[in-house]
Coordinates of C-alpha atoms in Angstrom, one line a residue:
X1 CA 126.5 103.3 121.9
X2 CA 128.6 102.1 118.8
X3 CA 131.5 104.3 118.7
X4 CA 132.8 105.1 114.2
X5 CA 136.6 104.6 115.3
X6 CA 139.0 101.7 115.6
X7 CA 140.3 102.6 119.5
X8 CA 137.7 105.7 120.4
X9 CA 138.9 106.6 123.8
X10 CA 142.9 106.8 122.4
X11 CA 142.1 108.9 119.5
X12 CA 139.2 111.5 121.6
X13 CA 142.2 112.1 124.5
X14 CA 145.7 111.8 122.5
X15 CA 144.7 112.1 118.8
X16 CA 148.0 112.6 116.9
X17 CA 148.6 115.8 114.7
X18 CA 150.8 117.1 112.0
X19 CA 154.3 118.3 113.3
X20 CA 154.8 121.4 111.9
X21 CA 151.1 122.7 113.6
X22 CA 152.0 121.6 117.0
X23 CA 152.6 124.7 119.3
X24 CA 150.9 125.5 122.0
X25 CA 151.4 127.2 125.7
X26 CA 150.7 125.3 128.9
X27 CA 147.0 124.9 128.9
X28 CA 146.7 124.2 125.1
X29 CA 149.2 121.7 125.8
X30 CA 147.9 120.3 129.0
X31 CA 144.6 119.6 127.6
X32 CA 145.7 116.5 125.9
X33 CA 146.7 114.8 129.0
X34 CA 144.6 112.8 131.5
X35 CA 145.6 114.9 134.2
X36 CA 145.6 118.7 132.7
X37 CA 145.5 120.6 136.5
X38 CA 148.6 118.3 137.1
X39 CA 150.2 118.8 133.9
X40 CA 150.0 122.7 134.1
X41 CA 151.6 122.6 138.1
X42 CA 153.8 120.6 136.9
X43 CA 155.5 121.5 133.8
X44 CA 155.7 125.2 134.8
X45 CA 157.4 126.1 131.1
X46 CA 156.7 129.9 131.0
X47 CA 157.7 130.6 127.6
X48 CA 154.5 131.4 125.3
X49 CA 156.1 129.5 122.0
X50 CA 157.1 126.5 123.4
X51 CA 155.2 123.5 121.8
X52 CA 153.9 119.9 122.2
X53 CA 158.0 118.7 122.0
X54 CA 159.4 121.3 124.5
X55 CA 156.7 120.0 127.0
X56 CA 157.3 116.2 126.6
X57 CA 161.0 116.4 126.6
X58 CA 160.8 118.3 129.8
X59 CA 157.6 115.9 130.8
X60 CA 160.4 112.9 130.2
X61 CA 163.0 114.8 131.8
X62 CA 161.2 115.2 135.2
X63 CA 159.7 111.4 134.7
X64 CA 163.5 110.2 134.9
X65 CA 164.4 112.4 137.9
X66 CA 161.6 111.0 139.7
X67 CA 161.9 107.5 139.2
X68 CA 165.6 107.7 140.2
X69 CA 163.9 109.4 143.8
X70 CA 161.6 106.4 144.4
X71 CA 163.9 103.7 143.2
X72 CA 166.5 105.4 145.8
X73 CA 163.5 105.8 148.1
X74 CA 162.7 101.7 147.6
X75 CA 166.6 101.2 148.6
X76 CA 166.2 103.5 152.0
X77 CA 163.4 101.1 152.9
X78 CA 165.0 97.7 152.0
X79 CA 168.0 99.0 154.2
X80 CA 166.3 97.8 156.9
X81 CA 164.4 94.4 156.2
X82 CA 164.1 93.1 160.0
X83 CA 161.7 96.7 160.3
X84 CA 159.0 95.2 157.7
X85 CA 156.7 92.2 157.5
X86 CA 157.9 89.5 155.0
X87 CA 155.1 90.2 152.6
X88 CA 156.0 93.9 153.1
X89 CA 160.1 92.9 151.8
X90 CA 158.8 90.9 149.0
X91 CA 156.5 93.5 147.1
X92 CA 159.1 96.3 147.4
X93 CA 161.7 94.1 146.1
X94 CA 159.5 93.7 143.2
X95 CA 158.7 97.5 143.2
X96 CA 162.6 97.5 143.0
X97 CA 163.2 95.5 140.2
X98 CA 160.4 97.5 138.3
X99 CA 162.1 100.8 139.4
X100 CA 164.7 99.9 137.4
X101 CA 163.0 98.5 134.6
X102 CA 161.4 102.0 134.6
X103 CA 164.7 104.2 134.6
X104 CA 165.5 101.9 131.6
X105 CA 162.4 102.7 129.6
X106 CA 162.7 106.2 130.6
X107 CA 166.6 106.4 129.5
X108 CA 165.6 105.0 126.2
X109 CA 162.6 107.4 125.4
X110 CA 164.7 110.2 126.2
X111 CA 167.4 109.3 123.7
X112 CA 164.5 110.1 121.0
X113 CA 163.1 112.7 122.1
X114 CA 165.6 115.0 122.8
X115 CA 166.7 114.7 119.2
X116 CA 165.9 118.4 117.5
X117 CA 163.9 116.9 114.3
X118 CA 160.8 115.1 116.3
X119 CA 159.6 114.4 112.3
X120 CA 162.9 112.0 111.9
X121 CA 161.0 109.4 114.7
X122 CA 160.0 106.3 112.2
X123 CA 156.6 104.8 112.6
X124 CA 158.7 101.4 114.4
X125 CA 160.7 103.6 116.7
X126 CA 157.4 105.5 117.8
X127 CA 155.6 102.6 118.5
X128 CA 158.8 101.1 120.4
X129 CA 158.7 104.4 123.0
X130 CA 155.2 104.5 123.2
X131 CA 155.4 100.8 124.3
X132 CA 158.0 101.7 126.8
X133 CA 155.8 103.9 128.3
X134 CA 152.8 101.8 128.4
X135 CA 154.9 99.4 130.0
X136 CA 156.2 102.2 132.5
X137 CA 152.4 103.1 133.8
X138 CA 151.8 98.9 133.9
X139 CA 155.0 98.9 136.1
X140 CA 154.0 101.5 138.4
X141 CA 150.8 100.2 138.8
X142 CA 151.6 96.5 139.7
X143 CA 154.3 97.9 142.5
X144 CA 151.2 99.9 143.7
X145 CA 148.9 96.7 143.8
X146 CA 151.7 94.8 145.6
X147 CA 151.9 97.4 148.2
X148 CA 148.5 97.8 148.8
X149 CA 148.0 94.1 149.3
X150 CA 150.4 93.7 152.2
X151 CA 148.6 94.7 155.8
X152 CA 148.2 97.9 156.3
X153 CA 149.6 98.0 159.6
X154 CA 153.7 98.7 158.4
X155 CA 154.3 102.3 159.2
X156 CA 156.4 102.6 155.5
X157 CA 153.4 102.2 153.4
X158 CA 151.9 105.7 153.2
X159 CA 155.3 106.4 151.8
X160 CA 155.8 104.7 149.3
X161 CA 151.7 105.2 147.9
X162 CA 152.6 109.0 148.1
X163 CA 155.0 109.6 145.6
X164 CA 153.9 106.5 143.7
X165 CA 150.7 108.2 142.8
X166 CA 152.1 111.4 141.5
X167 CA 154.7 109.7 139.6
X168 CA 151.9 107.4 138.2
X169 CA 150.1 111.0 136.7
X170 CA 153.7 112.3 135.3
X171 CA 154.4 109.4 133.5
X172 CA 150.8 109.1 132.4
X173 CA 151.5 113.2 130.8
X174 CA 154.8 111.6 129.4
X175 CA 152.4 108.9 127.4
X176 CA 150.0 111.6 126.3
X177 CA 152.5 114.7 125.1
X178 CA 154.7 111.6 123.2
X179 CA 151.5 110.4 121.7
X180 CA 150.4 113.7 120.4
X181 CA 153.9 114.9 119.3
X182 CA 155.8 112.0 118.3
X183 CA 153.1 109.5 117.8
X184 CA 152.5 108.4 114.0
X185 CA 148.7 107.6 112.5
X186 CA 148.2 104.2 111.5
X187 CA 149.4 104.2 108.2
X188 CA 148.3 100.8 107.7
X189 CA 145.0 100.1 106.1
X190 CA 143.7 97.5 108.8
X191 CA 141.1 95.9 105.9
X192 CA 144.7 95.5 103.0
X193 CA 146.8 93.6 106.2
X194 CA 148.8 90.5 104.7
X195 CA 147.7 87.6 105.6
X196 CA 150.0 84.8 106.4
X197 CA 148.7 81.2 106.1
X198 CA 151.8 78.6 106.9
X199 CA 151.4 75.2 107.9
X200 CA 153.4 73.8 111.0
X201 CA 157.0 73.2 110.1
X202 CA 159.1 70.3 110.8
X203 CA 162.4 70.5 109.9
X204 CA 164.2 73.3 108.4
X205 CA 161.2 73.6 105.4
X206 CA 162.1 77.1 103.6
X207 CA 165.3 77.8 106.0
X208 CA 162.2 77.9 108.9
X209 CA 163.2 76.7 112.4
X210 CA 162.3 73.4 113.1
X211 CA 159.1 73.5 115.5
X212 CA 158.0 69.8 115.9
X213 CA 160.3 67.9 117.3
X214 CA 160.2 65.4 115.2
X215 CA 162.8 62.5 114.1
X216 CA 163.9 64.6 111.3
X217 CA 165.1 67.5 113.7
X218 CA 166.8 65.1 116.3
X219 CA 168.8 64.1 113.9
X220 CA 169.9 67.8 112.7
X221 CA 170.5 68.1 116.2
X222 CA 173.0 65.3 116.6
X223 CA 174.1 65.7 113.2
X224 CA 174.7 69.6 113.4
X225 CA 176.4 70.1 117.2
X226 CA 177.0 73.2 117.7
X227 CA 177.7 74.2 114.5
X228 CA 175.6 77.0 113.2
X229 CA 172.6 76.8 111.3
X230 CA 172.0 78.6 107.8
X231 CA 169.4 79.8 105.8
X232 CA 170.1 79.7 102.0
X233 CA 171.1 83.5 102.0
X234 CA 173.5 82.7 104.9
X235 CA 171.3 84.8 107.1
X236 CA 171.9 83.0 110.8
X237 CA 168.8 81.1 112.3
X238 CA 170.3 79.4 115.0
X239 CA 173.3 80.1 116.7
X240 CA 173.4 77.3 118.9
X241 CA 172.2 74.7 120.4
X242 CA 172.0 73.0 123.9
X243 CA 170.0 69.8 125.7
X244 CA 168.6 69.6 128.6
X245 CA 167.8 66.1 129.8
X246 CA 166.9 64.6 133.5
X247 CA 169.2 61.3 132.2
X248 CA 172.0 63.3 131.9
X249 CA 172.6 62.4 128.3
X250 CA 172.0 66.3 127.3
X251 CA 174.8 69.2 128.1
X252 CA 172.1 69.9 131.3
X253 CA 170.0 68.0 133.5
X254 CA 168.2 71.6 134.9
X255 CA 166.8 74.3 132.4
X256 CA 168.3 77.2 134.2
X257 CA 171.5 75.9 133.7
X258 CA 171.1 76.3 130.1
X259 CA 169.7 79.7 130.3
X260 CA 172.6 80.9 132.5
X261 CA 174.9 79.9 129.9
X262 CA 173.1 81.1 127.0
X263 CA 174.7 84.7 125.4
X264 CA 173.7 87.8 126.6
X265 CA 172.2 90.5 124.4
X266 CA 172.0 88.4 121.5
X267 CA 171.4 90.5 117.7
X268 CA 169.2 89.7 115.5
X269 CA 172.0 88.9 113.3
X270 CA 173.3 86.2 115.8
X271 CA 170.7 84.1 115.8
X272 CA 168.6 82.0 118.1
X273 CA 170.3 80.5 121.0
X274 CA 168.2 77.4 121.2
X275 CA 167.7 74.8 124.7
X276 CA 166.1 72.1 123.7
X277 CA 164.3 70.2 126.6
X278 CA 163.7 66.7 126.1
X279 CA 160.5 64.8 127.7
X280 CA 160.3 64.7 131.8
X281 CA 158.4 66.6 134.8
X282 CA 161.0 69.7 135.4
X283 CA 160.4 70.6 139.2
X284 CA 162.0 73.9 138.9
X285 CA 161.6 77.8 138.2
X286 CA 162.3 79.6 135.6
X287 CA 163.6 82.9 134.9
X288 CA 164.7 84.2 131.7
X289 CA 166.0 87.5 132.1
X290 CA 166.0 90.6 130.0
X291 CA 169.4 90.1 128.8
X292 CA 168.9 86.6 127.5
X293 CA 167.6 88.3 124.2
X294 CA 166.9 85.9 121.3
X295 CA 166.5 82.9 123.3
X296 CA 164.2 80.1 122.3
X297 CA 163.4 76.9 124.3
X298 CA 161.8 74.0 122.6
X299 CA 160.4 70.9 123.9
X300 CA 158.8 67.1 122.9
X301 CA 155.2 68.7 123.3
X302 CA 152.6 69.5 125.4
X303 CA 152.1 67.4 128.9
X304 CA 155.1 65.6 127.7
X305 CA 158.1 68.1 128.4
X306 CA 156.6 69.6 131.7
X307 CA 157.6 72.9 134.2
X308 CA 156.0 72.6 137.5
X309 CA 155.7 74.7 140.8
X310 CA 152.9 75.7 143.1
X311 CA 154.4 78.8 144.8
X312 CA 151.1 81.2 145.7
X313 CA 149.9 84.4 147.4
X314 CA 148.4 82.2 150.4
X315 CA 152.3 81.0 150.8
X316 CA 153.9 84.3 150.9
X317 CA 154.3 85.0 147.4
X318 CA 153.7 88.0 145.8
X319 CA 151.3 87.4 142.7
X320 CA 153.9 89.1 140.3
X321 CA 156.6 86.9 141.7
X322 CA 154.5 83.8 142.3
X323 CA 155.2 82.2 138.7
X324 CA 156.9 79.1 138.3
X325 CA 158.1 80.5 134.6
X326 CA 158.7 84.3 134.4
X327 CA 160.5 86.0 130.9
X328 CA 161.6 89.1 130.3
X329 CA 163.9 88.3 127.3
X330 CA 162.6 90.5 124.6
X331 CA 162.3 87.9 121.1
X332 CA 161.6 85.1 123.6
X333 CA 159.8 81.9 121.7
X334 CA 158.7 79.1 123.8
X335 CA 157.6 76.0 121.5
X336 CA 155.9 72.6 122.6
X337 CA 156.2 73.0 126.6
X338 CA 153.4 72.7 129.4
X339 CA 153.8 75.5 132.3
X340 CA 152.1 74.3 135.3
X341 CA 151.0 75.3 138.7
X342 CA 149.7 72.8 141.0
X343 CA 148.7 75.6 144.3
X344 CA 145.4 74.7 143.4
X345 CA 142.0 76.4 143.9
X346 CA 142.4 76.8 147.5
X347 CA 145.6 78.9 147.1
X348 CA 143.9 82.0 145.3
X349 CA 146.3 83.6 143.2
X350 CA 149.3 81.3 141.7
X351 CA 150.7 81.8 138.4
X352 CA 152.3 79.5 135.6
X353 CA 153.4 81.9 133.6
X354 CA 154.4 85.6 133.4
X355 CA 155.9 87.2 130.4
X356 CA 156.2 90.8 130.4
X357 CA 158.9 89.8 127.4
X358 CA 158.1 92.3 124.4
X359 CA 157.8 90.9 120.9
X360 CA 158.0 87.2 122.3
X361 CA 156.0 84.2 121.0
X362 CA 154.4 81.0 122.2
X363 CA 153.5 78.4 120.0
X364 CA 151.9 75.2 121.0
X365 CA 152.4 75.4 124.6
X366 CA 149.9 74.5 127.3
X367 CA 149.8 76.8 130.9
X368 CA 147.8 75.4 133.9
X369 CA 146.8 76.5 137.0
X370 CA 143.8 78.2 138.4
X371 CA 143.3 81.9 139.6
X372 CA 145.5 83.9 137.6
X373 CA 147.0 81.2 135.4
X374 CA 148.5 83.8 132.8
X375 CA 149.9 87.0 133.8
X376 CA 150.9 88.7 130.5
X377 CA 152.3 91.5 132.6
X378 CA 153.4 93.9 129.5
X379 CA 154.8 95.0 126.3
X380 CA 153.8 93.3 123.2
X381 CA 153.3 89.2 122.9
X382 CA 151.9 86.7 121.0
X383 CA 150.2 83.5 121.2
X384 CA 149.7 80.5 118.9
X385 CA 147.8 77.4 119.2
X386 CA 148.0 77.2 122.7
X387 CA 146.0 75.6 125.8
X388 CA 145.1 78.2 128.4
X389 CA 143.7 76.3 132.1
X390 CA 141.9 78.6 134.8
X391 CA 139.4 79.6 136.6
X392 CA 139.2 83.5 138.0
X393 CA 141.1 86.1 136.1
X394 CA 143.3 83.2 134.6
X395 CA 144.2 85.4 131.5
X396 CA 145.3 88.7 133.4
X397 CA 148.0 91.6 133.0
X398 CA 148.4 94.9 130.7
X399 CA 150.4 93.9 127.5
X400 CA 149.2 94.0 124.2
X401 CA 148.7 90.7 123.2
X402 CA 146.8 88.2 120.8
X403 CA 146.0 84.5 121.2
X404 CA 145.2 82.9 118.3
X405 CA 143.4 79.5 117.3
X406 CA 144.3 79.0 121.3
X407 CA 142.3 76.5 123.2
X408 CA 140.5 78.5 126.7
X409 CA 139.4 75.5 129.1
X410 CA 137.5 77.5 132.1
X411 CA 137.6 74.6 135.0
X412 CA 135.9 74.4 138.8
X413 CA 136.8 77.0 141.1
X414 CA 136.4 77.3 144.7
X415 CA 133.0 76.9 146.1
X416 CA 131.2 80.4 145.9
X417 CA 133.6 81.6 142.9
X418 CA 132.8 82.5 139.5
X419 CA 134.7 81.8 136.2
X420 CA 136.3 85.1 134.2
X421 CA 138.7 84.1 131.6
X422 CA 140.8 87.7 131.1
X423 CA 141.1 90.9 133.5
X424 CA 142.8 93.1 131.4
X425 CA 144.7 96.1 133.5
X426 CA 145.0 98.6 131.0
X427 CA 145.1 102.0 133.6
X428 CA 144.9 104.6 130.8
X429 CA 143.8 105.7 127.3
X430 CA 146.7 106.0 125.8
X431 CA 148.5 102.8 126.5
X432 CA 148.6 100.6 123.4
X433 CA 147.7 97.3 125.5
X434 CA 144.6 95.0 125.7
X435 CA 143.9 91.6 125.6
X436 CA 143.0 89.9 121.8
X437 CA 141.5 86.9 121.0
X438 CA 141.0 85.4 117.5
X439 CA 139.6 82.4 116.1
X440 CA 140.3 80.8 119.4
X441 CA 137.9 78.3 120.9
X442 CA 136.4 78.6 124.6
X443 CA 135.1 74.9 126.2
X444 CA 134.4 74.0 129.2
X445 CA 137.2 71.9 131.1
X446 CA 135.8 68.1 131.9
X447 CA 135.6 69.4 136.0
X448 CA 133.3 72.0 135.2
X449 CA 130.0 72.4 136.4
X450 CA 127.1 74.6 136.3
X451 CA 129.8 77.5 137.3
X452 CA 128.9 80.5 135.4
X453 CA 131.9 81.6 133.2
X454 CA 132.2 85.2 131.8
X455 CA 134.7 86.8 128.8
X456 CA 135.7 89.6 131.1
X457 CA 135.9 91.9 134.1
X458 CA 137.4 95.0 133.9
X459 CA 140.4 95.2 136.5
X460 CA 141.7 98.0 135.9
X461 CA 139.8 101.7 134.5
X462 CA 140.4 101.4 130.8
X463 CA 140.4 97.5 130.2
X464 CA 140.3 96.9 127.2
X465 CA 139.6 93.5 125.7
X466 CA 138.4 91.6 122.2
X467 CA 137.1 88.3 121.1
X468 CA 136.9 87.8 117.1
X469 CA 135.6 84.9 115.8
X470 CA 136.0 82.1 118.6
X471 CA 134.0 79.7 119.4
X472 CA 132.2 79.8 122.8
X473 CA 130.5 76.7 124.1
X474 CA 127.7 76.5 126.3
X475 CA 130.0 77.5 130.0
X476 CA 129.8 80.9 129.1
X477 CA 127.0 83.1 131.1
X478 CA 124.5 85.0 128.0
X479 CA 125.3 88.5 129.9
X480 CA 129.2 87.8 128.5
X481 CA 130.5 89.6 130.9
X482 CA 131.0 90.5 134.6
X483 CA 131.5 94.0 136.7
X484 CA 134.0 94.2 139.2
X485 CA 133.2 96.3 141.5
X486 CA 129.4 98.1 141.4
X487 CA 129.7 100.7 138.2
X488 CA 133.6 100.8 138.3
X489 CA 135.0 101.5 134.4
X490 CA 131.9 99.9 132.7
X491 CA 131.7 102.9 130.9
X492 CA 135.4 103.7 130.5
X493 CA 136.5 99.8 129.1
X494 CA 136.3 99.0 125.7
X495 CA 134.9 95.4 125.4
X496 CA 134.2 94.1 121.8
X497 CA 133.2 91.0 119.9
X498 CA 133.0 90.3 116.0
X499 CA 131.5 87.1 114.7
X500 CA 132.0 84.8 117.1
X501 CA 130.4 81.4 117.0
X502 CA 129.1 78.5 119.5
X503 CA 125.9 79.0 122.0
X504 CA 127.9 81.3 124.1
X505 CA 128.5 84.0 121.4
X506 CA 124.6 85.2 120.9
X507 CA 124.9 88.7 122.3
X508 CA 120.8 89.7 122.2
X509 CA 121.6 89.0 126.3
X510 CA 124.8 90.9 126.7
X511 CA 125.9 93.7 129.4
X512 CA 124.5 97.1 128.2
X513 CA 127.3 99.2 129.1
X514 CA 128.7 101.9 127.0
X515 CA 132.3 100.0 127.0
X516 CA 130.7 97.2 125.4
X517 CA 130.7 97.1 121.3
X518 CA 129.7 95.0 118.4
X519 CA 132.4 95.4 116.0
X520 CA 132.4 95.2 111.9
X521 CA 135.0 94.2 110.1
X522 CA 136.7 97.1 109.6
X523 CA 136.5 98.1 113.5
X524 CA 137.8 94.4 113.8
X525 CA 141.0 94.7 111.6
X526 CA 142.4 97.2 114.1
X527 CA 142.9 94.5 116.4
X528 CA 144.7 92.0 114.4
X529 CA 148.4 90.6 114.8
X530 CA 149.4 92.8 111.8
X531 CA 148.0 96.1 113.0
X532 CA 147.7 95.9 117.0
X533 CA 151.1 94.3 117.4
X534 CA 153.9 94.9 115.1
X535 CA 153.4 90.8 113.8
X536 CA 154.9 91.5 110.0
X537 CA 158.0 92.4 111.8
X538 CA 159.1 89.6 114.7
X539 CA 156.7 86.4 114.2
X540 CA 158.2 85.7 110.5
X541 CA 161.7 84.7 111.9
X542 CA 160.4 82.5 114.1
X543 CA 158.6 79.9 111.8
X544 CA 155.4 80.1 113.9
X545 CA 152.2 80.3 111.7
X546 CA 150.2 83.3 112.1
X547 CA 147.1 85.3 110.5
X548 CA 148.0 88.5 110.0
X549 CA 144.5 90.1 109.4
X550 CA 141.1 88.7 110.0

C-alpha cells in the first residue's frame, strides 16, 4: 500500500497544528499520544482550558522527576557491586551514564518549553528538542536491552524493567505533546533543496579545512604551530593543532592523550581543535566525550592510520560499551582513519564504532568488524565516502543518519548466519531517526559466499530505513529484505527504496509488507541530508563534500 506522504506514520499520530487552535482537555489531548489511557492516568490536569502546552510542560515536568528516581534508583543498585553478576554491573553502569545523559536532554527541553510564547520556538530550536527526545526514548531503550540481556537469575532485574517501562511511555507522551505543540511543518520544499557539489579539498582551498593529508597540509602544519588558522573574513577554522605519532616525533604517542588535552565545550566561534594522527596500528580505545565539542581528528588515510580492539559481548562486554571508538562530542568530524574490530565472527556482537555524537561527520573513513560493526546509537550524523565491513546487523542503532556515496562490503558470517546490512531501532513514531542511504554502492566483500545478504530487518517496532539510488550487486537476496521475529513490525516499519541500480535492486521479488514502499522523487527528497538532517547548517564548516538533495 503506497502511502501520499513523506513520513506517514509521524504525520497520522503527531501531525503538527497552528498554535493559536491548540486547546484541548485531557482526552482531546491524550489522543495524540502513543499511549492515550497512560497519558490521561497520568497527566491528571483537571482544568477544562488547559491546552496542548499546559500538558507537555507538565508531561516534561514529570519526565525529569522520574528520570532523577531511576538514575537514584541505578545508584541504590551499584552500591552494592559484589551483590550482582559482572554482566549485571556493566549494563547498569551504562543505564547510568544514559540516566544522566537523559536528565540533561530533559533539563534542556524544559528551558523551552516553559517559556509563555510556545510560537517564539524557531524551526532549529524545535528540531534540537525534538532530537533530544528522540534520543531520550533510544536511551531508555538501549539500558532496557542491556538489562534484559544479562541472566535472568539477579534478583534486581524486575526492578529496574518496572519503572523503566513506565518511564519509557512518559517520555514517549513528552515526544508526542512537543511534536504537536511546539513542533514546526517542514517549511522546506524537499524537491527546491540546494545541492552542494564540492570536490575533495586539499589544503585550505576557499578558507576550507584541509582533508587530504597531503604534502601541501604537512607543511601548514609545521609551518603554522599552533598558531591559529584564518579564513579570509577572520572567522576561526582551526584553533589548534596537535600530533600524535608512535615515533614520538608528534606532541603524543597515544590518541587519548590528545583528546584529554583538547578544550572543553569549544564554540563554534573557537574553532576546530584538530589531532592529527600520523600513519601506524593504534592498539587503543577511544572515547571522546560530550564535552570535547568541536573536535576533529584527522589521519594519513584509510588502512594506513589504524584504531584497533576486539573487546565483545562473548568477553563480558556489553554491546553498547563493546566499541573500540565511542564519541559523544557533538560537531565531531573524523577524516581518513580505519576503526577496526578484530573479535571476529565467532564473538557475536563487537563493535568498531559508536557515535551517538549529534551533528558529527565522517568523511573517508573505513570501520571493520563483523556483527554489529556500526552502532550509530543516536542523534543526528553523517556519513561521507566511507567503507562500512559486516556481516549481521553491522549498520545498527536509532540516530538519524545518511551515508552517502559509502562503500557497504557484506563479508562471511558464522556458519548458519545470514547477512543484514542495517537494523534500525527506531521504537516510536515520532522520533525523527532512521537509517539513509544514498548513492552508496553495496558489493560483496572478496570472503563472501553464497550467504544470502538482505537491506534490512526491523529491530525495533517502528524501524525505519531508506536506500536511494545505490548500487546493489548480485549478494543481495531478491526478497530485499528479512523479518525478525514471525510478523513482528512488518507492518509498523517504514522501509523504502527509490531508483536504485545493480542486479540486487529489481524489486518485482520484494517483501509485500505494508512497511515496505517504492518511493518517487518527491517522497525521496524527504530523506535527503538537507531535509532529514539539518546538513545546510553543520556539514558546510567542515569542508566535507555533500549532496544536499537527490
Amino acid at each position: 500500500m503506497q502511502l501520499p506522504t513523506l513520513f506517514p506514520l509521524l504525520l497520522l499520530l503527531l501531525s503538527t497544528t497552528t498554535i493559536s487552535t491548540v486547546t484541548a482537555a485531557n482526552a482531546t489531548v491524550c489522543q495524540y499520544t502513543l499511549y492515550p489511557s497512560f497519558c490521561r492516568s497520568s497527566l491528571p490536569i483537571t482544568n477544562s482550558s488547559a491546552n496542548v502546552f499546559d500538558y507537555g510542560r507538565f508531561s516534561v515536568r514529570k519526565s525529569i522527576s522520574a528520570a532523577t528516581k531511576f538514575s537514584n534508583l541505578i545508584n541504590k543498585f551499584l552500591a552494592n557491586p559484589s551483590a550482582l553478576t559482572t554482566p549485571a554491573v556493566s549494563a547498569l553502569r551504562d543505564c547510568r551514564y544514559l540516566a544522566d545523559l537523559n536528565l540533561e536532554f530533559l533539563q534542556n527541553t524544559f528551558q523551552t518549553v516553559e517559556k509563555p510564547q510556545p510560537n517564539s520556538v524557531s524551526l532549529v530550536k524545535s528540531q534540537d528538542i525534538q532530537t533530544m527526545l528522540s534520543a531520550i526514548l533510544t536511551n531508555t531503550q538501549t539500558c532496557i536491552d542491556g538489562i534484559q540481556a544479562t541472566s535472568a537469575s539477579w534478583s534486581s532485574k524486575n526492578g529496574i524493567l518496572a519503572p523503566l517501562t513506565n518511564d519509557n511511555k512518559l517520555y514517549s507522551v513528552s515526544l508526542a505533546l512537543f511534536n504537536r505543540g511546539w513542533g514546526h511543518p517542514k517549511n522546506k520544499n524537499p524537491s527546491n533543496s540546494r545541492s552542494h557539489h564540492r570536490s575533495k579539498l586539499n589544503g585550505f582551498s576557499n578558507g576550507r579545512l584541509p582533508l587530504k593529508m597531503s604534502d601541501k597540509t604537512k607543511a601548514v602544519f609545521e609551518t603554522v604551530g599552533r598558531r591559529k588558522l584564518l579564513q579570509s573574513d577572520d572567522q576561526v577554522v582551526v584553533s589548534d593543532i596537535v600530533v600524535v605519532s608512535q615515533d614520538g616525533s608528534g606532541n603524543f604517542t597515544t590518541i587519548m592523550d590528545a583528546v584529554n588535552i583538547a578544550p572543553n565545550k569549544s564554540q563554534a566561534a573557537d574553532g576546530y581543535f584538530m589531532i592529527y594522527v600520523t600513519a601506524g596500528v593504534y592498539e587503543e580505545y577511544v572515547n571522546i566525550p560530550k564535552n570535547k565539542v568541536y573536535l576533529m581528528i584527522i589521519g594519513d588515510g584509510i588502512n594506513q592510520t589504524v584504531i584497533t580492539g576486539n573487546r565483545s559481548v562473548v568477553d563480558g562486554w556489553t554491546t553498547f560499551n563493546s566499541a573500540t571508538f565511542i564519541v559523544t562530542a557533538p560537531y565531531f568530524v573524523a577524516v581518513n582513519i580505519t576503526i577496526r574490530n578484530t573479535a571476529g565472527a565467532v564473538k557475536h556482537q563487537a563493535v568498531a564504532l559508536r557515535s551517538g555524537a549529534d551533528l558529527s561527520t565522517f568523511y573517508s573513513c573505513s570501520f571493520e568488524a563483523y556483527q554489529d560493526t556500526l552502532y550509530t546509537h543516536s542523534l543526528r550524523q553523517f556519513y561521507r565516502e566511507c567503507d562500512v565491513y559486516g556481516t549481521v546487523d553491522f549498520i545498527f542503532g536509532n540516530a538519524a543518519v545518511v551515508f552517502q556515496n559509502c562503500n557497504l562490503y557484506p563479508r562471511q558470517p558464522m556458519s548458519g548466519q545470514f547477512n543484514a546490512i542495517t537494523a534500525q531501532g527506531r521504537t516510536d513514531p515520532g522520533q525523527n531517526t532512521g537509517t539513509i542511504v544514498q548513492n552508496c554502492s553495496i558489493r560483496a566483500a572478496e570472503d563472501l559466499g553464497s550467504t544470502k545478504t538482505y537491506l534490512g530487518r526491523p529491530w525495533k517496532e517502528y524501524s525505519r530505513t531508506v536506500y536511494m539510488k545505490t548500487f546493489m550487486d548480485s549478494s543481495i537476496d531478491a526478497a530485499g529484505w528479512r523479518e525478525w521475529s514471525g510478523d513482528f513490525a512488518l507492518n509498523t516499519s517504514y522501509y523504502a527504496e527509490f531508483e536504485n541500480s545493480g542486479p540486487g535492486s529489481d524489486t518485482s521479488g520484494r517483501v509485500n509488507w505494508d512497511g515496505f514502499h517504492i518511493l518517487n522523487a518527491t517522497e525521496a527528497s524527504g530523506f535527503t541530508a538537507s531535509v532529514f538532517i539539518p546538513g545546510d547548517d553543520f556539514i558546510p564548516q567542515t569542508g566535507v563534500p555533500y549532496e544536499g538533495g537527490l
